[in-house]
Amino acid sequence: MLQFIYSQLIRLALPFILLRLWWQGRQAPELRVNWQQRLGFVPRTSGTVVWVHAVSVGETIAAAPMVRRLRARNPDITILMTAMTDTGLAQAMKMFGDQIQYAYAPYDTPGSIRRFLNRANPGILVIMETEIWPNMIRQSRSRRVPVFLINARLSERSARGYERIKSLAAPIMRSISWVAAQAEKDAERFRRIGVAAPKVAVTGSVKFDVDIPDSVREASLRLKASLSDRPVWVAGSTHEGEDAQLLAAHRQLLGKHPNALLIIVPRHPERFDSVADKITKQGFTLARRSRGEELGSAEVYLGDTMGELMMLYGASDVAFVGGSLIERGGHNPLEPAGWGIPVISGPNVFNFETIYQRLRDDRGVVIVEGVDELHQHLSTLFDDDVERGASGQRALSVVNKNRGALDRVVDGIIERV
């Protein structure tokens, strides 16, 4: 009964969801492209199809090494990657070009999911992290399509939420074929909310299997060479409420290191212009990457392009990971750690608690509470080349020590394809 009520509510909400999509498309026209795919009208696919679903950019990047490994292990399969956001799909296209197929994920109405499954005809559904959509999962399983949750994590707060609606959640959880959990506490929470114990495995986080393509390394080296010997720090995946704090820390840093450069990369492209405006209004000299502007004596470099954050991390000496000075929950610190550069974060990292704990255990990250602490740590690192190198190596060693989840996940998928 709850499944029926849920489906009816989603159907009733659909016109308003589409209206919101159209409204947002006024400023972001790409949102209106292929909007029919959100109703399940995707191109027909043949052969053995592995449907990989990621929400947005972060999950898409996390899925990339898995997709490469699956294609290497079984070149005959067709990878269909879906995302909920235009930025997620843009990231996937930038990474894979015409090697795989793409579509927007269908909205979770019974009709949209049915049309999608009829056209895509997947042999397996791989969901990155914890995107639990009732109709997507139940209809896939009713067609004997195995459903895997990969790199799965579940916070205690989310687990309690599912327990409150266990009569709806439990049948969905029983439809999941395999959960590859990041840590034992995630696995325990999935068992609590209805996933059968034999279906849950602790594989670790695939994000530790950082994969930096040669093309990204080469682009990073070119940019690094153009920066000469300037001290460079990057603030990746920043959110509203953080930019002013980061600029304040950079202002203090310039007092001691006048040739320092801050590369700031907002998480969402709709914020590019507003962040640029904030930078110039605060009196900083600015260069924008999207315009190909020369860095010269610019104090701030705005990374206002899509899919280049990994490369920008590699061109920097120190990295701050955004979404952590506000109550956002943080972003993936393993991307800069994989380059062997020092990693700094704010205190709000609940979205990556397991990863951050492992970094903390080996002193592979420094947590700062605000502007003054951020400035002080940056200044210390730029004053001390030995400590800066050691800090980066500690972060990289955490990555290397925890690699291997990707092989376990790919083995589990290949066995079931």
Short mmCIF file of C-alpha atoms in Angstrom, two decimals:
data_model
loop_
_atom_site.label_atom_id
_atom_site.label_comp_id
_atom_site.label_asym_id
_atom_site.label_seq_id
_atom_site.Cartn_x
_atom_site.Cartn_y
_atom_site.Cartn_z
CA MET A 1 0.00 0.00 0.00
CA LEU A 2 2.80 2.44 0.86
CA GLN A 3 4.49 1.69 -2.48
CA PHE A 4 1.20 2.51 -4.24
CA ILE A 5 0.80 5.76 -2.29
CA TYR A 6 4.40 6.72 -3.03
CA SER A 7 3.89 6.12 -6.77
CA GLN A 8 0.71 8.18 -6.83
CA LEU A 9 2.41 11.07 -5.02
CA ILE A 10 5.29 11.01 -7.49
CA ARG A 11 2.81 11.06 -10.38
CA LEU A 12 0.97 14.02 -8.87
CA ALA A 13 4.26 15.87 -8.33
CA LEU A 14 5.55 15.22 -11.86
CA PRO A 15 3.91 18.26 -13.56
CA PHE A 16 5.43 20.54 -10.93
CA ILE A 17 8.82 18.85 -11.30
CA LEU A 18 8.73 19.40 -15.06
CA LEU A 19 7.61 23.01 -14.57
CA ARG A 20 10.57 23.58 -12.23
CA LEU A 21 12.90 22.01 -14.82
CA TRP A 22 11.55 24.36 -17.49
CA TRP A 23 11.93 27.35 -15.13
CA GLN A 24 15.53 26.49 -14.27
CA GLY A 25 16.19 26.06 -17.99
CA ARG A 26 15.78 29.80 -18.53
CA GLN A 27 19.25 30.39 -17.11
CA ALA A 28 20.66 26.92 -17.84
CA PRO A 29 19.29 25.89 -21.27
CA GLU A 30 21.16 22.58 -21.15
CA LEU A 31 18.63 21.41 -18.57
CA ARG A 32 15.95 21.43 -21.28
CA VAL A 33 18.00 19.28 -23.66
CA ASN A 34 16.76 15.68 -23.86
CA TRP A 35 14.19 16.35 -21.14
CA GLN A 36 12.08 13.49 -22.55
CA GLN A 37 14.70 11.07 -21.23
CA ARG A 38 13.57 11.97 -17.73
CA LEU A 39 10.23 10.37 -18.64
CA GLY A 40 11.94 7.22 -19.88
CA PHE A 41 12.12 8.04 -23.60
CA VAL A 42 15.77 7.04 -24.11
CA PRO A 43 17.37 5.60 -27.26
CA ARG A 44 16.94 1.85 -27.60
CA THR A 45 19.98 -0.19 -26.56
CA SER A 46 20.96 -3.70 -27.56
CA GLY A 47 23.49 -6.27 -26.37
CA THR A 48 24.60 -6.82 -22.78
CA VAL A 49 23.89 -3.51 -21.09
CA VAL A 50 25.32 -2.51 -17.71
CA TRP A 51 23.32 0.45 -16.43
CA VAL A 52 25.49 2.61 -14.16
CA HIS A 53 23.53 5.25 -12.27
CA ALA A 54 25.26 8.20 -10.59
CA VAL A 55 23.57 11.26 -9.13
CA SER A 56 25.90 14.05 -10.17
CA VAL A 57 29.54 14.99 -10.68
CA GLY A 58 31.02 13.40 -7.56
CA GLU A 59 29.42 10.01 -8.08
CA THR A 60 30.25 10.12 -11.80
CA ILE A 61 33.93 10.69 -11.07
CA ALA A 62 33.85 7.88 -8.50
CA ALA A 63 32.30 5.54 -11.09
CA ALA A 64 34.91 6.31 -13.77
CA PRO A 65 37.64 3.84 -12.70
CA MET A 66 35.00 1.11 -12.33
CA VAL A 67 33.66 1.79 -15.82
CA ARG A 68 37.17 1.69 -17.30
CA ARG A 69 37.92 -1.58 -15.52
CA LEU A 70 34.61 -3.16 -16.62
CA ARG A 71 35.27 -2.23 -20.24
CA ALA A 72 38.81 -3.64 -20.02
CA ARG A 73 37.58 -6.90 -18.49
CA ASN A 74 34.67 -7.34 -20.88
CA PRO A 75 34.90 -5.17 -24.04
CA ASP A 76 31.64 -6.60 -25.40
CA ILE A 77 29.40 -5.02 -22.77
CA THR A 78 27.60 -1.72 -23.35
CA ILE A 79 27.86 0.79 -20.51
CA LEU A 80 24.86 3.09 -20.17
CA MET A 81 25.60 5.83 -17.66
CA THR A 82 22.80 7.94 -16.23
CA ALA A 83 22.80 10.95 -13.94
CA MET A 84 20.17 13.20 -12.41
CA THR A 85 22.00 16.41 -13.33
CA ASP A 86 23.31 17.96 -16.52
CA THR A 87 26.69 18.50 -14.85
CA GLY A 88 26.91 14.79 -14.05
CA LEU A 89 26.31 13.84 -17.67
CA ALA A 90 28.69 16.52 -18.91
CA GLN A 91 31.39 15.11 -16.64
CA ALA A 92 30.80 11.58 -17.95
CA MET A 93 30.93 12.72 -21.57
CA LYS A 94 34.16 14.60 -20.93
CA MET A 95 35.75 11.46 -19.46
CA PHE A 96 34.49 8.83 -21.93
CA GLY A 97 33.48 10.52 -25.18
CA ASP A 98 31.83 8.00 -27.48
CA GLN A 99 33.11 4.95 -25.58
CA ILE A 100 29.87 4.56 -23.61
CA GLN A 101 26.24 5.68 -23.85
CA TYR A 102 24.52 8.37 -21.77
CA ALA A 103 21.06 9.39 -20.67
CA TYR A 104 19.30 11.29 -17.94
CA ALA A 105 17.97 8.99 -15.26
CA PRO A 106 14.19 8.66 -15.44
CA TYR A 107 12.03 10.20 -12.77
CA ASP A 108 10.81 7.53 -10.37
CA THR A 109 7.25 7.21 -11.65
CA PRO A 110 6.08 3.71 -12.65
CA GLY A 111 5.57 4.77 -16.28
CA SER A 112 8.90 6.53 -16.66
CA ILE A 113 10.82 3.58 -15.23
CA ARG A 114 8.87 1.10 -17.36
CA ARG A 115 9.60 3.02 -20.57
CA PHE A 116 13.27 3.34 -19.65
CA LEU A 117 13.63 -0.39 -18.96
CA ASN A 118 11.80 -1.30 -22.18
CA ARG A 119 14.19 0.81 -24.25
CA ALA A 120 17.49 0.37 -22.40
CA ASN A 121 16.94 -3.32 -21.59
CA PRO A 122 19.73 -3.46 -18.99
CA GLY A 123 21.17 -6.77 -17.82
CA ILE A 124 22.33 -5.27 -14.53
CA LEU A 125 21.80 -2.02 -12.60
CA VAL A 126 24.77 -0.58 -10.72
CA ILE A 127 23.84 2.30 -8.41
CA MET A 128 26.68 4.42 -7.07
CA GLU A 129 26.55 5.08 -3.33
CA THR A 130 22.98 5.22 -1.96
CA GLU A 131 20.45 6.41 -4.51
CA ILE A 132 17.44 4.37 -3.39
CA TRP A 133 14.50 4.96 -5.73
CA PRO A 134 11.64 2.53 -5.00
CA ASN A 135 10.22 2.12 -8.51
CA MET A 136 13.65 1.97 -10.15
CA ILE A 137 14.73 -0.84 -7.87
CA ARG A 138 11.48 -2.80 -7.64
CA GLN A 139 10.75 -2.75 -11.38
CA SER A 140 14.34 -3.73 -12.22
CA ARG A 141 14.16 -6.73 -9.92
CA SER A 142 10.71 -7.73 -11.24
CA ARG A 143 12.44 -8.09 -14.62
CA ARG A 144 15.21 -10.19 -13.05
CA VAL A 145 17.73 -7.38 -13.41
CA PRO A 146 20.23 -7.62 -10.51
CA VAL A 147 20.54 -4.37 -8.55
CA PHE A 148 23.87 -3.50 -6.93
CA LEU A 149 24.64 -0.64 -4.56
CA ILE A 150 28.33 0.13 -5.08
CA ASN A 151 30.50 2.22 -2.77
CA ALA A 152 27.45 2.22 -0.53
CA ARG A 153 27.33 4.38 2.55
CA LEU A 154 24.50 5.02 4.99
CA SER A 155 24.66 7.50 7.83
CA GLU A 156 23.07 6.78 11.18
CA ARG A 157 20.59 9.59 10.59
CA SER A 158 19.53 8.12 7.23
CA ALA A 159 19.27 4.63 8.71
CA ARG A 160 16.89 5.90 11.40
CA GLY A 161 14.83 7.60 8.71
CA TYR A 162 14.47 4.34 6.77
CA GLU A 163 13.56 2.52 9.98
CA ARG A 164 10.67 4.93 10.51
CA ILE A 165 9.21 3.85 7.15
CA LYS A 166 10.33 0.25 7.32
CA SER A 167 7.11 -1.08 5.78
CA LEU A 168 8.03 0.83 2.60
CA ALA A 169 11.80 0.49 2.83
CA ALA A 170 12.10 -3.22 3.69
CA PRO A 171 10.59 -4.59 0.42
CA ILE A 172 12.86 -2.28 -1.56
CA MET A 173 15.90 -3.38 0.40
CA ARG A 174 15.01 -7.02 -0.16
CA SER A 175 15.05 -6.30 -3.91
CA ILE A 176 18.73 -5.29 -3.81
CA SER A 177 20.98 -8.10 -5.00
CA TRP A 178 24.28 -6.94 -3.52
CA VAL A 179 25.52 -4.07 -1.35
CA ALA A 180 29.24 -3.27 -1.58
CA ALA A 181 29.55 -1.16 1.57
CA GLN A 182 32.39 1.24 2.29
CA ALA A 183 32.77 0.21 5.95
CA GLU A 184 31.41 -2.25 8.49
CA LYS A 185 29.21 0.38 10.14
CA ASP A 186 27.59 1.10 6.76
CA ALA A 187 27.05 -2.63 6.24
CA GLU A 188 25.46 -2.97 9.68
CA ARG A 189 23.03 -0.14 8.94
CA PHE A 190 21.98 -1.72 5.63
CA ARG A 191 21.30 -4.99 7.46
CA ARG A 192 19.21 -3.09 10.01
CA ILE A 193 16.93 -1.63 7.36
CA GLY A 194 16.22 -4.90 5.60
CA VAL A 195 19.04 -6.01 3.31
CA ALA A 196 19.72 -9.70 3.93
CA ALA A 197 23.09 -10.24 5.64
CA PRO A 198 24.53 -12.51 2.89
CA LYS A 199 23.87 -9.76 0.33
CA VAL A 200 26.05 -7.22 2.15
CA ALA A 201 29.84 -7.15 1.75
CA VAL A 202 32.39 -4.67 3.05
CA THR A 203 34.59 -3.88 0.06
CA GLY A 204 35.96 -0.50 1.15
CA SER A 205 35.59 2.71 -0.82
CA VAL A 206 36.37 2.64 -4.53
CA LYS A 207 37.33 6.29 -4.18
CA PHE A 208 40.66 5.15 -2.73
CA ASP A 209 41.43 3.68 -6.16
CA VAL A 210 42.22 7.15 -7.47
CA ASP A 211 42.64 7.02 -11.23
CA ILE A 212 44.45 9.96 -12.85
CA PRO A 213 44.54 9.54 -16.65
CA ASP A 214 47.72 10.45 -18.51
CA SER A 215 45.94 13.26 -20.34
CA VAL A 216 45.04 14.87 -17.01
CA ARG A 217 48.61 14.54 -15.73
CA GLU A 218 49.97 16.15 -18.89
CA ALA A 219 47.53 19.08 -18.71
CA SER A 220 48.36 19.56 -15.05
CA LEU A 221 52.10 19.67 -15.76
CA ARG A 222 51.57 22.29 -18.48
CA LEU A 223 49.59 24.54 -16.16
CA LYS A 224 52.06 24.01 -13.32
CA ALA A 225 54.95 25.01 -15.58
CA SER A 226 53.16 28.26 -16.49
CA LEU A 227 52.89 29.19 -12.79
CA SER A 228 56.68 29.34 -12.33
CA ASP A 229 57.58 29.15 -8.64
CA ARG A 230 54.47 30.82 -7.26
CA PRO A 231 52.95 29.25 -4.12
CA VAL A 232 49.58 27.92 -5.29
CA TRP A 233 46.63 26.63 -3.28
CA VAL A 234 43.35 25.40 -4.66
CA ALA A 235 39.91 25.45 -3.08
CA GLY A 236 37.88 22.74 -4.79
CA SER A 237 34.09 22.28 -4.89
CA THR A 238 33.26 25.41 -2.92
CA HIS A 239 29.73 26.40 -1.92
CA GLU A 240 27.88 29.59 -1.09
CA GLY A 241 29.02 30.74 2.33
CA GLU A 242 32.60 29.50 1.86
CA ASP A 243 33.95 31.81 -0.83
CA ALA A 244 34.15 34.87 1.44
CA GLN A 245 36.04 32.86 4.08
CA LEU A 246 38.48 31.50 1.52
CA LEU A 247 39.12 34.94 0.07
CA ALA A 248 39.68 36.33 3.58
CA ALA A 249 42.27 33.63 4.25
CA HIS A 250 43.94 34.40 0.92
CA ARG A 251 44.03 38.11 1.77
CA GLN A 252 45.95 37.29 4.95
CA LEU A 253 48.25 34.90 3.07
CA LEU A 254 49.16 37.61 0.53
CA GLY A 255 50.51 39.72 3.40
CA LYS A 256 53.40 37.25 3.82
CA HIS A 257 53.42 35.61 0.39
CA PRO A 258 52.52 38.43 -2.04
CA ASN A 259 52.88 36.22 -5.13
CA ALA A 260 50.57 33.48 -3.81
CA LEU A 261 47.78 32.30 -6.11
CA LEU A 262 44.37 30.95 -5.08
CA ILE A 263 42.61 28.71 -7.59
CA ILE A 264 38.94 28.63 -6.60
CA VAL A 265 36.58 26.10 -8.19
CA PRO A 266 32.87 26.48 -7.33
CA ARG A 267 30.95 23.22 -7.13
CA HIS A 268 28.04 24.41 -9.28
CA PRO A 269 28.46 26.19 -12.63
CA GLU A 270 25.52 28.54 -12.01
CA ARG A 271 27.71 30.19 -9.34
CA PHE A 272 30.65 30.95 -11.63
CA ASP A 273 29.62 34.51 -12.43
CA SER A 274 28.56 35.41 -8.89
CA VAL A 275 31.86 34.13 -7.47
CA ALA A 276 33.78 36.12 -10.11
CA ASP A 277 31.83 39.21 -9.10
CA LYS A 278 32.60 38.61 -5.42
CA ILE A 279 36.33 38.24 -6.17
CA THR A 280 36.59 41.51 -8.11
CA LYS A 281 34.44 43.45 -5.63
CA GLN A 282 36.88 42.48 -2.89
CA GLY A 283 39.69 44.03 -4.90
CA PHE A 284 41.52 40.90 -6.06
CA THR A 285 42.95 40.70 -9.55
CA LEU A 286 41.15 37.86 -11.31
CA ALA A 287 41.77 35.54 -14.26
CA ARG A 288 39.02 33.22 -15.51
CA ARG A 289 39.96 29.88 -17.00
CA SER A 290 36.89 29.69 -19.23
CA ARG A 291 38.06 32.80 -21.07
CA GLY A 292 41.64 31.63 -21.49
CA GLU A 293 42.88 34.68 -19.60
CA GLU A 294 46.59 34.85 -18.84
CA LEU A 295 47.45 34.46 -15.18
CA GLY A 296 50.13 37.16 -15.17
CA SER A 297 49.94 38.78 -11.75
CA ALA A 298 46.41 37.55 -10.99
CA GLU A 299 45.84 36.85 -7.31
CA VAL A 300 42.86 34.56 -7.90
CA TYR A 301 42.27 32.10 -10.74
CA LEU A 302 38.64 31.07 -11.18
CA GLY A 303 38.24 27.48 -12.36
CA ASP A 304 34.95 28.12 -14.15
CA THR A 305 35.08 25.12 -16.46
CA MET A 306 33.56 21.66 -16.07
CA GLY A 307 35.52 18.49 -15.41
CA GLU A 308 38.92 20.06 -14.69
CA LEU A 309 39.09 19.99 -10.90
CA MET A 310 41.33 16.92 -10.81
CA MET A 311 43.77 18.61 -13.17
CA LEU A 312 43.72 21.81 -11.11
CA TYR A 313 44.48 19.85 -7.95
CA GLY A 314 47.57 18.47 -9.67
CA ALA A 315 48.79 21.94 -10.61
CA SER A 316 48.63 23.14 -6.99
CA ASP A 317 50.87 22.87 -3.94
CA VAL A 318 48.11 22.62 -1.31
CA ALA A 319 44.41 21.76 -1.53
CA PHE A 320 41.39 22.83 0.48
CA VAL A 321 38.33 20.62 -0.04
CA GLY A 322 35.08 22.58 -0.05
CA GLY A 323 31.63 21.92 1.29
CA SER A 324 33.23 21.60 4.71
CA LEU A 325 33.22 25.11 6.21
CA ILE A 326 29.42 25.04 6.00
CA GLU A 327 26.88 22.34 6.88
CA ARG A 328 27.18 20.63 3.51
CA GLY A 329 29.07 17.50 4.55
CA GLY A 330 32.23 17.93 2.50
CA HIS A 331 33.49 16.49 -0.76
CA ASN A 332 36.02 13.86 -1.77
CA PRO A 333 39.47 14.57 -0.25
CA LEU A 334 41.09 11.63 -2.04
CA GLU A 335 41.33 13.49 -5.34
CA PRO A 336 44.01 15.90 -4.05
CA ALA A 337 45.47 13.18 -1.80
CA GLY A 338 46.04 11.07 -4.92
CA TRP A 339 48.37 13.80 -6.20
CA GLY A 340 50.45 13.69 -3.01
CA ILE A 341 49.72 17.27 -1.94
CA PRO A 342 48.63 18.43 1.54
CA VAL A 343 44.88 18.27 2.17
CA ILE A 344 43.00 20.78 4.31
CA SER A 345 39.29 20.64 5.17
CA GLY A 346 36.72 22.32 7.32
CA PRO A 347 35.02 20.36 10.12
CA ASN A 348 31.77 19.41 8.35
CA VAL A 349 32.67 16.17 6.56
CA PHE A 350 29.84 13.79 7.50
CA ASN A 351 29.33 12.73 3.87
CA PHE A 352 32.81 11.19 3.87
CA GLU A 353 33.21 10.19 7.50
CA THR A 354 35.00 6.88 6.85
CA ILE A 355 37.46 8.38 4.38
CA TYR A 356 38.23 11.35 6.62
CA GLN A 357 38.72 9.10 9.63
CA ARG A 358 41.36 7.10 7.79
CA LEU A 359 43.10 10.29 6.72
CA ARG A 360 42.98 11.60 10.28
CA ASP A 361 44.37 8.36 11.68
CA ASP A 362 47.52 8.77 9.57
CA ARG A 363 47.73 12.59 9.75
CA GLY A 364 46.84 12.80 6.07
CA VAL A 365 44.49 15.77 6.50
CA VAL A 366 44.32 18.92 8.62
CA ILE A 367 40.92 20.10 9.83
CA VAL A 368 40.53 23.87 10.30
CA GLU A 369 37.68 25.65 12.02
CA GLY A 370 37.73 28.94 10.15
CA VAL A 371 39.60 31.70 8.37
CA ASP A 372 42.40 32.24 10.89
CA GLU A 373 43.27 28.55 11.23
CA LEU A 374 43.16 28.12 7.45
CA HIS A 375 45.52 31.04 6.93
CA GLN A 376 47.89 29.86 9.67
CA HIS A 377 48.16 26.36 8.22
CA LEU A 378 48.62 27.62 4.66
CA SER A 379 51.36 29.98 5.83
CA THR A 380 53.10 27.17 7.72
CA LEU A 381 53.05 24.90 4.67
CA PHE A 382 54.39 27.58 2.31
CA ASP A 383 57.12 28.46 4.80
CA ASP A 384 58.27 24.86 5.21
CA ASP A 385 58.94 22.88 2.02
CA VAL A 386 59.88 19.76 4.00
CA GLU A 387 56.63 19.68 5.98
CA ARG A 388 54.61 20.44 2.86
CA GLY A 389 56.15 17.46 1.09
CA ALA A 390 55.74 15.19 4.13
CA SER A 391 52.10 16.20 4.55
CA GLY A 392 51.37 15.38 0.91
CA GLN A 393 53.11 12.03 1.19
CA ARG A 394 51.08 11.13 4.28
CA ALA A 395 47.88 11.81 2.34
CA LEU A 396 49.10 9.76 -0.63
CA SER A 397 50.11 6.85 1.62
CA VAL A 398 46.55 6.66 2.97
CA VAL A 399 45.29 6.37 -0.60
CA ASN A 400 47.79 3.66 -1.49
CA LYS A 401 47.21 1.70 1.72
CA ASN A 402 43.47 1.47 1.11
CA ARG A 403 43.44 0.63 -2.59
CA GLY A 404 41.78 -2.61 -3.72
CA ALA A 405 38.06 -1.98 -3.32
CA LEU A 406 37.73 -1.42 -7.06
CA ASP A 407 38.97 -4.91 -7.91
CA ARG A 408 36.57 -6.46 -5.40
CA VAL A 409 33.64 -4.49 -6.81
CA VAL A 410 34.46 -5.26 -10.44
CA ASP A 411 34.89 -8.96 -9.63
CA GLY A 412 31.48 -8.95 -7.98
CA ILE A 413 29.83 -7.29 -11.00
CA ILE A 414 31.54 -9.47 -13.61
CA GLU A 415 30.45 -12.61 -11.78
CA ARG A 416 26.83 -11.55 -12.14
CA VAL A 417 26.79 -10.08 -15.66
#
